[in-house]
XYZ file of C-alpha atoms in Angstrom:
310
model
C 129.297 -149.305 -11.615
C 128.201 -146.066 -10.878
C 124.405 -144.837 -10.985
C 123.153 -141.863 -13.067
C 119.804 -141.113 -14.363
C 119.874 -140.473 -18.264
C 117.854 -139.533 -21.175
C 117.789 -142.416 -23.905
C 116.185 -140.082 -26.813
C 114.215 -137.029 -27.373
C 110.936 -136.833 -26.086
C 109.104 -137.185 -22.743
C 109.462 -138.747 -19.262
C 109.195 -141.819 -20.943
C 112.953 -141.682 -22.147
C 114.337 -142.121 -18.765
C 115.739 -144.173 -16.932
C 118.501 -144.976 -14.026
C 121.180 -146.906 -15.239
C 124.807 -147.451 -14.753
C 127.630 -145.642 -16.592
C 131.295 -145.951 -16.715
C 133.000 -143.514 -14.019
C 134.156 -140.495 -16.440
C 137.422 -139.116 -16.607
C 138.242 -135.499 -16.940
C 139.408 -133.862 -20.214
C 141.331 -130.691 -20.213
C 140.286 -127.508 -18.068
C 137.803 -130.426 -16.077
C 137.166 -131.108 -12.556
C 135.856 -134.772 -11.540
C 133.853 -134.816 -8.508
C 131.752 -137.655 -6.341
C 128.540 -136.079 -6.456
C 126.696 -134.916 -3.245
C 124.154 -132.922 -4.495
C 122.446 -132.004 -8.354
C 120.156 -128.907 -8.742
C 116.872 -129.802 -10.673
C 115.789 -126.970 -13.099
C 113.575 -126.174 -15.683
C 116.345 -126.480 -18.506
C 116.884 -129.856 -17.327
C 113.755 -131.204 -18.740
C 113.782 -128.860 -22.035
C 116.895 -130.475 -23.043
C 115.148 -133.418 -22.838
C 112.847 -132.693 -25.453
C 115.892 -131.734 -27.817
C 116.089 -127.594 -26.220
C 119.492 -126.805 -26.753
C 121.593 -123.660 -24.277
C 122.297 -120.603 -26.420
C 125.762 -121.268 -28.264
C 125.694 -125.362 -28.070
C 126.962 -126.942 -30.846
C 127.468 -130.813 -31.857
C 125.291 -134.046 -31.677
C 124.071 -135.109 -28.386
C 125.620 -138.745 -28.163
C 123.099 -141.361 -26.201
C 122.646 -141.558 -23.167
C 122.746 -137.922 -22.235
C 122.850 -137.482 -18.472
C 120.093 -135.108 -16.838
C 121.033 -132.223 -14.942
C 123.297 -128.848 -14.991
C 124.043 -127.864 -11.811
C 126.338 -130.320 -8.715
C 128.032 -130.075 -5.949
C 130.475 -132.383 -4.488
C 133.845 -133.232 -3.638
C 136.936 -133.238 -6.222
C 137.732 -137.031 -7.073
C 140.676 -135.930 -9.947
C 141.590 -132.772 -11.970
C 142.577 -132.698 -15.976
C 145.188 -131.188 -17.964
C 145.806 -127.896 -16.925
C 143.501 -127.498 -13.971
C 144.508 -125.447 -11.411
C 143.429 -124.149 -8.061
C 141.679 -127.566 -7.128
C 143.096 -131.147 -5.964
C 141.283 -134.409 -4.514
C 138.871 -133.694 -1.450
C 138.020 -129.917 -2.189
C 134.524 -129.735 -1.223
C 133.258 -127.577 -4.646
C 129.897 -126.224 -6.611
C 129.896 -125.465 -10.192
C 128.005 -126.335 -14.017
C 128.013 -129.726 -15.233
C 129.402 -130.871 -18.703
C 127.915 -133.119 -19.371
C 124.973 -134.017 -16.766
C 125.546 -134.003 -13.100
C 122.418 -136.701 -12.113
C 124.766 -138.900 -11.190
C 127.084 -140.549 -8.881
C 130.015 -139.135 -10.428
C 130.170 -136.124 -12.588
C 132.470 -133.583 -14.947
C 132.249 -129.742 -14.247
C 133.893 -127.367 -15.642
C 136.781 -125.766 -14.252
C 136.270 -122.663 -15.088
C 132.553 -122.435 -13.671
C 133.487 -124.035 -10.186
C 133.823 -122.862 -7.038
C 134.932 -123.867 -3.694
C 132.112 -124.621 -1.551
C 132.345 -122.518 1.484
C 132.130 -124.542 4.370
C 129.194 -123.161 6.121
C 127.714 -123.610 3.137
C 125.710 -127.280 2.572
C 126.096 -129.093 -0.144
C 121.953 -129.250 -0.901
C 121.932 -125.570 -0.906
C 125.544 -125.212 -3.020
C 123.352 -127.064 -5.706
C 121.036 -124.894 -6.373
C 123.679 -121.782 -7.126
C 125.676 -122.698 -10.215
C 122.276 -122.287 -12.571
C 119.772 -120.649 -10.755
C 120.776 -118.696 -8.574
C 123.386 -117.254 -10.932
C 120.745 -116.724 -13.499
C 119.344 -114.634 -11.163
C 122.273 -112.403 -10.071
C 123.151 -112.028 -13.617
C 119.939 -110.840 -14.960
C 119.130 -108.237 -11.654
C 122.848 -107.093 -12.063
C 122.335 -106.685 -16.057
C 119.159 -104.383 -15.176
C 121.371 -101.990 -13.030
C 118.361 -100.079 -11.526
C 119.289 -97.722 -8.767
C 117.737 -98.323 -5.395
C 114.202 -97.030 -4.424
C 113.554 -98.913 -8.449
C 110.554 -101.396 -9.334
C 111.211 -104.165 -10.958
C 108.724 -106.831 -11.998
C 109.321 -110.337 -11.927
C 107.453 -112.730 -13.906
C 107.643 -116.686 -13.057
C 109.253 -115.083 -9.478
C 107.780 -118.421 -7.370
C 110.484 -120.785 -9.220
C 114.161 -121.222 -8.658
C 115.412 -118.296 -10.652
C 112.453 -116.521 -9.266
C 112.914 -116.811 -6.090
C 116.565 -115.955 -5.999
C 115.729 -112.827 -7.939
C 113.170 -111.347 -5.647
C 115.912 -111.808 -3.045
C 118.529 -110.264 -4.954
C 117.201 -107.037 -6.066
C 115.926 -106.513 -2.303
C 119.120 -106.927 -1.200
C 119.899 -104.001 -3.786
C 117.053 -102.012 -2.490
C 114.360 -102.223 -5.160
C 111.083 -102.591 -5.066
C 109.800 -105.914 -6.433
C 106.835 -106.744 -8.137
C 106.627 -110.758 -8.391
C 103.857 -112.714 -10.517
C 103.421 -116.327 -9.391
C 100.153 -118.353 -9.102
C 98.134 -117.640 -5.554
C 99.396 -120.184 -3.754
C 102.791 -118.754 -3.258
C 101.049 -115.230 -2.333
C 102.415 -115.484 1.327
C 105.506 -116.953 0.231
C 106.488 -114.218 -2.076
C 105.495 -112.097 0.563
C 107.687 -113.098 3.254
C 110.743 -112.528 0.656
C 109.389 -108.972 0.616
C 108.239 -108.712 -2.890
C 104.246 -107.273 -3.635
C 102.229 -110.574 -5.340
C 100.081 -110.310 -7.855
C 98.437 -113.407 -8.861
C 99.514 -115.242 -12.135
C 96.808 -115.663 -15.072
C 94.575 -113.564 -17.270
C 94.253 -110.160 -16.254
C 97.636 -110.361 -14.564
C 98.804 -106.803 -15.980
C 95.611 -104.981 -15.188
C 96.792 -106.232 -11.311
C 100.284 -104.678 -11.495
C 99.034 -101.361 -12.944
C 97.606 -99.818 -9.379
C 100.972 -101.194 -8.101
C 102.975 -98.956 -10.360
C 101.085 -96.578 -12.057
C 103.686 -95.350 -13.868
C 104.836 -98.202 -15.144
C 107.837 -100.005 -13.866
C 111.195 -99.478 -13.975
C 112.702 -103.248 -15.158
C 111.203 -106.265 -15.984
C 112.803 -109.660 -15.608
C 110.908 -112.763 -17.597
C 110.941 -116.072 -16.761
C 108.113 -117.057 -18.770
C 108.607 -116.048 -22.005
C 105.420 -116.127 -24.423
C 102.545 -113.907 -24.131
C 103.818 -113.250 -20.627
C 106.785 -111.358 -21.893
C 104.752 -109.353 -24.293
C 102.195 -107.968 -21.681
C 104.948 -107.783 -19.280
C 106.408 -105.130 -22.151
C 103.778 -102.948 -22.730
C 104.218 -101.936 -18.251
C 108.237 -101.154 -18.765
C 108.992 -97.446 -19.210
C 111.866 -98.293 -21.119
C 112.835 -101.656 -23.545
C 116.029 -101.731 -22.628
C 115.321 -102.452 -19.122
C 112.962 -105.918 -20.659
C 115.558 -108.807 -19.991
C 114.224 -112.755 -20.145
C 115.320 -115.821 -19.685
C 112.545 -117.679 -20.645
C 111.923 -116.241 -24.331
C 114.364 -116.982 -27.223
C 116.874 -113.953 -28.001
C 114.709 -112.882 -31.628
C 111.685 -112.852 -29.558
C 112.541 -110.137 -26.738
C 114.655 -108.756 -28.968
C 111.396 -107.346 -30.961
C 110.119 -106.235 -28.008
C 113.175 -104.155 -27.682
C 114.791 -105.931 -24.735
C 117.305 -108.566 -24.780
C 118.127 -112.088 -23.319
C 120.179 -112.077 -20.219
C 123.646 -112.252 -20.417
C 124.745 -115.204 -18.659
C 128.426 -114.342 -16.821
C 129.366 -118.140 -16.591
C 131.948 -117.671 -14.181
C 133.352 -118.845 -11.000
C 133.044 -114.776 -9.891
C 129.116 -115.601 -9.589
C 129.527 -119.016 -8.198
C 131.330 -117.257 -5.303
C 129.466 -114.001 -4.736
C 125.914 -115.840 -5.012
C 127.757 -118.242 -2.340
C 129.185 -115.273 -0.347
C 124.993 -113.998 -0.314
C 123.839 -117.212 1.057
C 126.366 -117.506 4.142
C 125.317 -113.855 5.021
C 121.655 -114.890 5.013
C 120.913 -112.221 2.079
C 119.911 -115.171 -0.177
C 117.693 -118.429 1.105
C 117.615 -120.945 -1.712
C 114.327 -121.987 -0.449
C 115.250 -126.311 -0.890
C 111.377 -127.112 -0.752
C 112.056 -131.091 -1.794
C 114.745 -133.008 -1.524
C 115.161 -137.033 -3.210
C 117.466 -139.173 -3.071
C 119.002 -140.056 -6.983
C 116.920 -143.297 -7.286
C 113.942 -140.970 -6.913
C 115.000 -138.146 -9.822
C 111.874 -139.416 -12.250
C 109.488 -137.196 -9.344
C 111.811 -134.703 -8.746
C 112.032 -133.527 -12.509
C 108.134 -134.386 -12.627
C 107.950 -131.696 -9.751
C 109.273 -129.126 -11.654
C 108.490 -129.977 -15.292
C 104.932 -129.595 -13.890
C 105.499 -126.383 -13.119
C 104.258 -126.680 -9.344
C 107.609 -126.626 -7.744
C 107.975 -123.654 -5.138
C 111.482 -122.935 -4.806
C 114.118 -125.436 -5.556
C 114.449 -128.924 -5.847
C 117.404 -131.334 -5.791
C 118.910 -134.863 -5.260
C 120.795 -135.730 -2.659
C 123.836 -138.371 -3.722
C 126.026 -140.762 -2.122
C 126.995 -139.253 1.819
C 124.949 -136.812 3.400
C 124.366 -133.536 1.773
């Protein structure tokens, strides 16, 4: 049977476990694909411990599958999918977990992988990447703007940076010292994560900046608001909606569409966008790559590599 790597409760690493699952067949508006590749991400891990995605509704039925973001090849379509058939090489959102040997995405939130376009880095695009191009696109600074990232040495981060320089800002990105040169060489100014963080932004930009995207959340977010000219440029991703929304900025706005899935993918076979793959493990090995980035350590992106070569 095939292999996928599950949660058996709520709670911590201690609920998981690889274990074999019936192959699942797709429902209406699905795509079933062999898995090649499954993005790890932060999210992954919060839903673990019972985090549920803005808008989710139901009970989550045991075992839950890990994992958001897949690519792989099309294995069978449902009820009124079109645009894909058996052996399209495709990216796109999981439905229901995509650490696995097989797994369900949504129609509607895949894409055709281009084919210069591996399938390690075609992981990493559904969730973070797309994160990314939908919060710097949300901002709409002009060019010549600063924009401060918070959290920018992670998967969303890093994307971000890369984004808005493609745009022509001027990025500000917060991340711990260690990825100083790293942040660097994606052409963003550091300044070091930790207390006193603000105080190092301020010779940066006097002035203030001109948008902030969070991917912290917490007290993070609320010093990072108080160095924004104006709240309605304050967007996060890593703070609840009510939270930011006292601060006067706003959650981003997540697209969800196969639009992003192919302009993010369009960035990254230009060489605008480098997803920065830092680790890759094979499936049997997802308990330390989800360690990796639930530890917050992670420097770029991480994923699992499934079944034939990615």
């Amino acid at each position: 049977m095939p292999k996928a790597y599950v949660f058996t409760r709520y709670g911590g690493p201690e609920t998981e476990a690889l274990v074999d699952l019936e192959r699942p067949r797709p429902g209406p508006g699905e795509v079933l694909v062999a898995v090649r590749a499954a993005g790890v991400n932060p999210v992954d891990w919060k839903q673990r411990t019972g985090y549920r995605r803005p808008g989710e509704t139901g009970e989550r039925a045991f075992p839950a599958v890990l994992g958001n973001e897949v690519a792989g090849v099309v294995e069978e379509t449902g009820e009124g999918v079109t645009g894909f058939a058996p052996g399209d090489e495709v990216f796109g959102t999981a439905v229901a977990g995509g650490y696995a040997e097989y797994a369900l995405l949504a129609a509607g939130i895949t894409a055709h992988k281009p084919a210069e376009l591996s399938f390690t880095d075609a992981a990493t695009l559904p969730v973070a990447a797309a994160t990314a191009y939908d919060g710097v696109h949300q901002l709409a600074l002009p060019a010549g703007a600063t924009l401060l990232v918070t959290g920018a040495g992670g998967g969303v981060g890093v994307a971000a940076v890369q984004i808005a320089r493609v745009l022509g800002l001027r990025v500000v990105g917060v991340a711990s010292e260690g990825k100083k040169d790293f942040l660097e060489s994606l052409g963003a100014v550091h300044v070091p994560a930790g207390e006193g963080w603000a105080d190092a932004v301020r010779p940066t930009a006097p002035d203030g900046v001109d948008g902030v995207y969070d991917l912290v959340g917490g007290e993070v977010l609320h010093e990072a608001a108080g160095l924004v000219r104006d709240r309605a440029r304050l967007i996060t991703a890593g703070a609840p909606s009510e939270e930011v929304e006292r601060l006067g900025g706003a959650r981003v706005a997540r697209a969800r569409n196969a639009d992003v899935l192919r302009a993010v993918a369009d960035l990254v076979v230009r060489g605008d966008l480098n997803p920065h793959v830092t680790l890759t493990l094979p499936l049997e090995r997802a308990a330390e790559a989800l360690h990796e980035v639930e530890s917050g350590h992670a420097r770029g992106k991480v994923v699992l590599e499934v079944g034939a070569s990615a």
